């Protein structure tokens, strides 16, 4: 399998982030209209499928930990408050270290 380009990786991460933001924003607006009785549209399946696709290039480690999921959901896309600490490009570079490492010993 060929290596996923930085541009495609970043575009996918940004699309996931954008969809999550849009879903939350739209749910808030609709809840204002319907007095909190709307839970929003669930795009979890699409988000999970995009992450699963990225995991084809950057799989979970031996303990089942996924750095992509951690970045998106635990680190809020690399943010502390509103400041971006880890960019998608930084994440890609970090993940590429693990992809290149096995080939260095071949």
CSV table of C-alpha atoms in Angstrom, one decimal:
chain,number,residue,atom,x,y,z
A,1,UNK,CA,0.0,0.0,0.0
A,2,UNK,CA,1.3,3.4,-0.9
A,3,UNK,CA,1.8,6.1,1.8
A,4,UNK,CA,-1.1,8.5,2.4
A,5,UNK,CA,0.0,12.0,1.5
A,6,UNK,CA,0.2,14.7,4.1
A,7,UNK,CA,-2.4,16.8,2.1
A,8,UNK,CA,-5.0,14.0,2.1
A,9,UNK,CA,-4.4,13.2,5.8
A,10,UNK,CA,-4.8,16.8,6.8
A,11,UNK,CA,-7.9,17.2,4.7
A,12,UNK,CA,-9.5,14.1,6.3
A,13,UNK,CA,-8.7,15.3,9.8
A,14,UNK,CA,-10.0,18.7,9.1
A,15,UNK,CA,-13.2,17.3,7.5
A,16,UNK,CA,-13.8,15.2,10.6
A,17,UNK,CA,-13.2,18.2,12.8
A,18,UNK,CA,-15.5,20.4,10.7
A,19,UNK,CA,-18.3,17.8,10.7
A,20,UNK,CA,-18.1,17.5,14.5
A,21,UNK,CA,-18.2,21.3,14.9
A,22,UNK,CA,-21.0,21.7,12.4
A,23,UNK,CA,-23.1,18.9,14.1
A,24,UNK,CA,-22.7,20.5,17.6
A,25,UNK,CA,-23.4,24.0,16.2
A,26,UNK,CA,-26.5,22.9,14.4
A,27,UNK,CA,-27.8,20.9,17.4
A,28,UNK,CA,-27.4,24.0,19.6
A,29,UNK,CA,-29.3,26.2,17.1
A,30,UNK,CA,-32.1,23.6,16.7
A,31,UNK,CA,-32.3,23.2,20.5
A,32,UNK,CA,-32.9,26.9,20.9
A,33,UNK,CA,-35.9,26.6,18.6
A,34,UNK,CA,-37.3,23.4,20.1
A,35,UNK,CA,-36.4,24.2,23.8
A,36,UNK,CA,-33.8,21.5,24.2
A,37,UNK,CA,-35.8,18.5,22.8
A,38,UNK,CA,-33.5,17.8,19.9
A,39,UNK,CA,-30.4,15.8,20.3
A,40,UNK,CA,-28.9,16.5,16.9
A,41,UNK,CA,-28.1,14.3,13.9
A,42,UNK,CA,-25.6,11.5,14.6
A,43,UNK,CA,-22.8,11.3,12.1
A,44,UNK,CA,-20.7,8.9,14.3
A,45,UNK,CA,-20.8,6.2,11.6
A,46,UNK,CA,-19.2,8.5,9.0
A,47,UNK,CA,-16.7,9.8,11.4
A,48,UNK,CA,-15.7,6.3,12.6
A,49,UNK,CA,-15.4,5.1,9.0
A,50,UNK,CA,-13.1,8.0,8.1
A,51,UNK,CA,-10.9,7.2,11.1
A,52,UNK,CA,-11.0,3.5,10.2
A,53,UNK,CA,-9.8,4.4,6.7
A,54,UNK,CA,-6.9,6.4,8.2
A,55,UNK,CA,-6.1,3.4,10.4
A,56,UNK,CA,-5.3,1.4,7.2
A,57,UNK,CA,-2.2,3.6,7.0
A,58,UNK,CA,-1.7,4.3,10.7
A,59,UNK,CA,-3.0,1.3,12.7
A,60,UNK,CA,-3.6,1.1,16.4
A,61,UNK,CA,-0.6,0.0,18.4
A,62,UNK,CA,-0.3,-3.4,20.1
A,63,UNK,CA,-2.3,-2.2,23.1
A,64,UNK,CA,-5.2,-1.1,20.9
A,65,UNK,CA,-4.3,2.6,21.3
A,66,UNK,CA,-5.0,4.8,18.3
A,67,UNK,CA,-3.1,8.1,18.1
A,68,UNK,CA,-5.6,9.5,15.6
A,69,UNK,CA,-8.6,8.9,17.9
A,70,UNK,CA,-6.6,10.3,20.8
A,71,UNK,CA,-5.8,13.4,18.8
A,72,UNK,CA,-9.4,13.9,17.7
A,73,UNK,CA,-11.3,13.1,20.8
A,74,UNK,CA,-9.0,13.3,23.8
A,75,UNK,CA,-6.9,16.2,22.7
A,76,UNK,CA,-9.8,18.0,20.9
A,77,UNK,CA,-7.9,18.1,17.7
A,78,UNK,CA,-4.7,19.2,19.3
A,79,UNK,CA,-6.1,22.1,21.3
A,80,UNK,CA,-5.7,23.4,24.8
A,81,UNK,CA,-8.4,25.9,25.3
A,82,UNK,CA,-8.5,27.7,21.9
A,83,UNK,CA,-4.8,27.4,21.2
A,84,UNK,CA,-3.7,24.8,18.7
A,85,UNK,CA,-0.8,22.9,20.3
A,86,UNK,CA,-0.6,20.0,17.9
A,87,UNK,CA,-1.5,20.5,14.3
A,88,UNK,CA,-2.7,17.7,11.9
A,89,UNK,CA,0.7,18.1,10.2
A,90,UNK,CA,2.5,17.5,13.5
A,91,UNK,CA,0.3,14.4,14.0
A,92,UNK,CA,1.1,13.1,10.5
A,93,UNK,CA,4.8,13.6,11.1
A,94,UNK,CA,4.6,11.7,14.3
A,95,UNK,CA,2.6,8.8,12.8
A,96,UNK,CA,5.0,8.6,9.8
A,97,UNK,CA,7.9,7.8,12.2
A,98,UNK,CA,6.1,4.5,13.1
A,99,UNK,CA,5.5,3.8,9.4
A,100,UNK,CA,9.0,4.4,8.3
A,101,UNK,CA,10.7,2.7,11.3
A,102,UNK,CA,9.9,-0.9,10.2
A,103,UNK,CA,11.4,-0.3,6.8
A,104,UNK,CA,14.7,1.1,8.2
A,105,UNK,CA,15.6,-2.3,9.5
A,106,UNK,CA,14.8,-4.2,6.3
